[in-house]
Short mmCIF file of C-alpha atoms in Angstrom, two decimals:
data_model
loop_
_atom_site.label_atom_id
_atom_site.label_comp_id
_atom_site.label_asym_id
_atom_site.label_seq_id
_atom_site.Cartn_x
_atom_site.Cartn_y
_atom_site.Cartn_z
CA MET N 1 60.07 97.07 62.52
CA PRO N 2 60.86 98.04 66.17
CA LEU N 3 64.07 99.91 65.34
CA SER N 4 65.11 103.55 65.09
CA LEU N 5 68.05 103.99 62.73
CA ALA N 6 69.99 107.08 61.70
CA PRO N 7 69.09 108.21 58.17
CA HIS N 8 72.31 106.91 56.59
CA HIS N 9 71.89 103.52 58.27
CA GLN N 10 68.28 103.39 57.09
CA ARG N 11 69.35 104.16 53.53
CA ALA N 12 71.87 101.30 53.61
CA LEU N 13 69.24 98.94 54.98
CA ASP N 14 66.66 100.03 52.41
CA ALA N 15 69.15 99.50 49.57
CA PHE N 16 69.99 96.02 50.85
CA VAL N 17 66.34 95.06 51.27
CA ALA N 18 65.59 96.28 47.75
CA HIS N 19 68.36 94.03 46.47
CA MET N 20 67.13 91.01 48.40
CA GLN N 21 63.56 91.52 47.19
CA GLN N 22 64.85 90.80 43.70
CA GLN N 23 66.44 87.48 44.72
CA PRO N 24 63.93 84.61 44.45
CA GLU N 25 65.63 82.63 47.23
CA SER N 26 65.20 85.49 49.73
CA LEU N 27 62.52 85.12 52.39
CA ALA N 28 63.22 87.83 54.98
CA VAL N 29 65.74 90.34 56.34
CA ILE N 30 66.34 90.71 60.08
CA VAL N 31 68.31 93.66 61.49
CA GLY N 32 70.40 93.12 64.62
CA GLY N 33 73.83 94.08 65.93
CA SER N 34 74.86 97.18 67.83
CA LEU N 35 72.31 99.41 66.13
CA ALA N 36 69.43 97.23 67.29
CA LYS N 37 70.81 97.16 70.83
CA GLY N 38 71.23 100.92 70.94
CA TRP N 39 75.00 100.60 71.28
CA GLY N 40 75.96 101.83 67.82
CA THR N 41 77.47 105.06 66.58
CA ASP N 42 77.15 107.00 63.33
CA ALA N 43 80.07 104.95 61.99
CA SER N 44 78.54 101.56 62.84
CA ASP N 45 77.90 99.01 60.14
CA VAL N 46 74.41 97.60 59.57
CA ASP N 47 74.18 93.99 60.76
CA VAL N 48 71.55 91.86 59.04
CA MET N 49 70.53 88.23 58.86
CA ALA N 50 69.21 87.22 55.46
CA LEU N 51 66.73 84.34 55.67
CA ILE N 52 66.86 82.28 52.49
CA THR N 53 65.29 79.05 51.26
CA ASP N 54 66.58 75.70 52.46
CA GLU N 55 67.93 74.87 49.01
CA ALA N 56 69.80 78.16 48.66
CA PHE N 57 71.19 77.85 52.18
CA GLY N 58 72.44 74.33 51.48
CA GLU N 59 74.22 75.53 48.36
CA ARG N 60 75.84 78.45 50.19
CA TYR N 61 76.86 76.24 53.09
CA ALA N 62 78.45 73.70 50.73
CA ARG N 63 80.67 76.35 49.17
CA GLY N 64 81.43 78.16 52.46
CA ASP N 65 79.53 81.30 51.54
CA LEU N 66 77.39 82.30 54.54
CA ALA N 67 78.83 85.79 55.13
CA TRP N 68 78.85 88.87 52.90
CA TYR N 69 80.74 92.11 53.49
CA ALA N 70 78.68 94.53 51.42
CA PRO N 71 79.90 98.16 51.31
CA GLU N 72 78.06 98.77 48.05
CA PHE N 73 74.80 99.44 49.90
CA ALA N 74 76.20 102.15 52.22
CA ASP N 75 76.75 105.80 51.27
CA TYR N 76 78.64 106.89 54.42
CA PRO N 77 82.41 106.70 55.05
CA HIS N 78 83.61 103.15 55.78
CA GLY N 79 80.01 101.97 56.03
CA PHE N 80 78.87 98.53 55.00
CA VAL N 81 76.13 95.98 55.49
CA ASP N 82 77.37 92.91 57.38
CA VAL N 83 75.28 90.00 56.11
CA LYS N 84 74.90 86.51 57.57
CA PHE N 85 72.79 84.02 55.58
CA ILE N 86 70.53 81.75 57.63
CA ASP N 87 67.74 79.23 57.06
CA GLN N 88 64.56 78.50 58.97
CA LYS N 89 66.14 75.54 60.77
CA TYR N 90 68.79 77.84 62.20
CA LEU N 91 66.09 80.05 63.71
CA ASP N 92 64.16 77.08 65.09
CA ASP N 93 67.31 75.54 66.57
CA ALA N 94 68.32 78.89 68.08
CA ALA N 95 64.95 79.24 69.79
CA ASP N 96 65.32 75.73 71.18
CA ARG N 97 68.93 75.53 72.34
CA ALA N 98 71.16 78.44 71.28
CA ASN N 99 74.03 79.60 73.47
CA GLU N 100 74.00 83.09 74.95
CA PRO N 101 76.05 84.88 72.25
CA THR N 102 73.64 83.61 69.58
CA ARG N 103 70.62 84.66 71.62
CA ALA N 104 72.23 88.05 72.28
CA ALA N 105 72.61 88.59 68.52
CA PHE N 106 68.79 88.73 68.35
CA THR N 107 68.34 91.22 71.22
CA ASN N 108 65.98 93.96 70.00
CA ALA N 109 66.40 92.65 66.46
CA GLY N 110 63.71 93.72 64.02
CA VAL N 111 62.23 92.13 60.91
CA ALA N 112 62.80 94.64 58.12
CA TRP N 113 61.07 92.70 55.35
CA THR N 114 59.39 89.38 54.65
CA ARG N 115 58.40 88.02 51.27
CA ASP N 116 54.99 86.97 52.58
CA GLY N 117 54.32 90.51 53.83
CA ASN N 118 53.47 89.24 57.32
CA PRO N 119 56.45 89.70 59.67
CA SER N 120 54.58 89.07 62.95
CA ALA N 121 55.30 85.34 63.22
CA LEU N 122 58.97 85.82 62.43
CA GLN N 123 59.22 88.75 64.85
CA SER N 124 57.71 86.56 67.57
CA LEU N 125 60.35 83.89 66.92
CA VAL N 126 63.11 86.52 67.04
CA ARG N 127 61.87 87.65 70.46
CA GLN N 128 61.77 84.03 71.64
CA ILE N 129 65.39 83.49 70.62
CA ALA N 130 66.48 86.61 72.51
CA THR N 131 64.84 85.48 75.77
CA TYR N 132 67.27 84.79 78.60
CA PRO N 133 67.53 80.99 79.18
CA GLU N 134 66.42 80.71 82.79
CA ALA N 135 66.68 76.92 82.89
CA GLY N 136 69.98 75.88 84.48
CA VAL N 137 71.10 79.40 85.33
CA GLU N 138 72.19 78.53 88.88
CA GLU N 139 74.37 75.72 87.55
CA ARG N 140 75.92 78.03 84.96
CA ILE N 141 76.72 80.61 87.62
CA ALA N 142 78.36 77.90 89.72
CA ARG N 143 80.47 76.86 86.73
CA PHE N 144 81.54 80.47 86.06
CA HIS N 145 82.35 80.82 89.76
CA SER N 146 84.62 77.77 89.58
CA GLU N 147 86.49 79.25 86.64
CA LEU N 148 87.05 82.56 88.42
CA VAL N 149 88.39 80.81 91.53
CA ALA N 150 90.63 78.69 89.30
CA MET N 151 92.12 81.89 87.87
CA ASP N 152 92.80 83.07 91.43
CA TRP N 153 94.97 79.96 91.77
CA TYR N 154 96.53 80.12 88.29
CA ILE N 155 97.78 83.68 88.73
CA GLY N 156 99.94 82.39 91.57
CA GLU N 157 101.40 79.80 89.19
CA ALA N 158 102.11 82.51 86.62
CA ASP N 159 103.81 84.66 89.24
CA LYS N 160 105.87 81.77 90.59
CA ARG N 161 107.23 80.97 87.12
CA GLY N 162 107.47 84.51 85.77
CA ASN N 163 105.22 83.33 82.94
CA ALA N 164 103.87 86.44 81.21
CA TYR N 165 101.82 84.45 78.71
CA LEU N 166 100.03 82.54 81.48
CA ALA N 167 99.43 85.76 83.42
CA SER N 168 97.90 87.40 80.34
CA TRP N 169 95.58 84.42 79.79
CA VAL N 170 94.58 84.42 83.45
CA GLY N 171 93.83 88.16 83.50
CA SER N 172 91.53 87.95 80.49
CA ARG N 173 89.84 84.80 81.72
CA ALA N 174 89.30 86.23 85.20
CA ALA N 175 87.66 89.25 83.58
CA LEU N 176 85.47 87.00 81.44
CA PHE N 177 84.10 84.89 84.27
CA ALA N 178 83.75 87.75 86.74
CA ALA N 179 81.60 89.48 84.14
CA ARG N 180 79.69 86.33 83.25
CA MET N 181 78.75 85.77 86.89
CA ILE N 182 77.34 89.28 87.12
CA LEU N 183 75.59 89.08 83.74
CA ALA N 184 73.94 85.80 84.69
CA HIS N 185 72.90 87.15 88.09
CA ASN N 186 71.16 90.03 86.28
CA ARG N 187 69.80 87.73 83.55
CA VAL N 188 71.63 89.74 80.89
CA LEU N 189 72.77 87.76 77.87
CA PHE N 190 76.51 87.46 77.22
CA PRO N 191 77.00 89.12 73.80
CA PHE N 192 80.46 87.62 73.12
CA HIS N 193 83.69 89.42 73.93
CA LYS N 194 83.43 92.56 71.79
CA TRP N 195 80.41 93.87 73.69
CA MET N 196 80.78 92.13 77.06
CA LEU N 197 81.85 95.21 79.02
CA ARG N 198 79.09 97.24 77.41
CA ALA N 199 76.53 94.65 78.47
CA LEU N 200 77.95 94.83 81.99
CA GLN N 201 76.91 98.49 82.09
CA ASP N 202 73.29 97.37 81.73
CA CYS N 203 73.44 95.27 84.90
CA ALA N 204 71.43 96.93 87.66
CA GLU N 205 73.12 94.84 90.34
CA ARG N 206 76.90 94.60 90.39
CA PRO N 207 79.76 95.18 92.84
CA ALA N 208 80.94 98.77 93.07
CA GLY N 209 84.16 99.26 91.13
CA VAL N 210 83.97 96.06 89.09
CA PRO N 211 84.55 97.68 85.66
CA GLU N 212 87.72 99.30 86.98
CA ALA N 213 88.85 96.04 88.61
CA ILE N 214 88.33 94.18 85.33
CA ASP N 215 90.33 96.81 83.46
CA ARG N 216 93.24 96.51 85.90
CA ALA N 217 93.28 92.71 85.72
CA VAL N 218 93.37 92.79 81.93
CA ARG N 219 95.88 95.62 81.51
CA THR N 220 98.23 94.53 84.30
CA PRO N 221 97.57 90.87 85.09
CA ASN N 222 99.36 89.98 88.32
CA VAL N 223 98.61 88.50 91.70
CA GLU N 224 97.30 91.76 93.11
CA THR N 225 94.97 92.74 90.26
CA VAL N 226 93.56 89.28 89.51
CA ARG N 227 92.99 88.32 93.13
CA SER N 228 91.45 91.70 93.89
CA LEU N 229 88.97 91.19 91.06
CA ALA N 230 88.21 87.63 92.15
CA SER N 231 87.64 88.70 95.75
CA LEU N 232 85.48 91.65 94.74
CA VAL N 233 83.09 89.42 92.84
CA THR N 234 83.14 86.21 94.89
CA GLU N 235 82.58 88.08 98.17
CA TRP N 236 79.83 90.31 96.79
CA ARG N 237 77.08 87.79 97.50
CA ASP N 238 76.47 84.12 98.26
CA TRP N 239 77.04 82.45 94.92
CA PRO N 240 75.98 78.96 93.87
CA MET N 241 78.90 76.56 94.27
CA TYR N 242 79.93 73.77 91.92
CA LYS N 243 79.54 70.26 93.27
CA GLY N 244 82.89 69.16 94.67
CA GLY N 245 84.36 72.67 94.52
CA TRP N 246 86.19 74.73 91.94
CA ALA N 247 88.75 72.06 91.05
CA MET N 248 86.01 69.65 90.03
CA GLY N 249 84.41 72.40 87.98
CA PHE N 250 87.68 73.12 86.17
CA ILE N 251 88.17 69.41 85.46
CA GLU N 252 84.74 68.97 83.93
CA ASP N 253 84.47 72.27 82.07
CA VAL N 254 88.03 72.56 80.76
CA GLU N 255 89.99 69.33 81.01
CA TRP N 256 87.07 67.00 80.31
CA ALA N 257 84.81 69.13 78.14
CA TRP N 258 85.70 66.98 75.13
CA ARG N 259 84.17 63.96 76.89
CA TYR N 260 80.71 65.49 76.89
CA GLY N 261 80.72 66.85 73.36
CA GLU N 262 80.23 70.39 74.63
CA GLY N 263 81.75 73.65 73.47
CA PRO N 264 83.95 75.65 75.83
CA ILE N 265 82.39 76.94 79.04
CA ASP N 266 83.36 80.42 77.83
CA HIS N 267 80.45 80.58 75.37
CA VAL N 268 77.54 78.63 76.87
#
């Protein structure tokens, strides 16, 4: 398994694997999360994906039982194993068409155990899932660009109306799409919101001062901070542009997203 865990994390993982080995529906255990990415601390939980048979997965899904908070396997303060149950179809679908947060969950993930004793095929699939989806990246950047420019406009609306709620939404959304533009430019997967700013640190190419500009826009969302962030990122390089401009992008990705059966642009 291509992971290096602290001794107390390894003990928790070993205890969980030993438990799963006794469950006939268990097929494999995959370790991911912050520890796999090298972002964890001594206090981090151990994130695992437990691959189970199709029948067992169907039963768990039917009763809404796909997650398990399991402190009983950890011997360190506040430690626990965070378990998500998956089936083979989930892995195959993820390799084919997963969004970035799902792919990011498999970054540097390691196969800790397989019932067949041959983890190489599963480890290869894990690596495939975690590969950055190059297809369509220029279009995605253009869509993120449209959202950031839209926030440049919306902060003026918030200021004009003294609408603190709208300003707060705009500040966070401006931060999101500024970061997503840079992540995509660097071909770094978006790991969902909890770890987004940490992933930004791994980007070799980014505008100077962008982490500080994001922090200001989120902490004090107003015309100055949001527009400064937007300008910093949009003027950094020549970005792909959405067909018809930012307003058309906002229409299709926010107002009309329901028409296309897509999830929010935030998580593609």
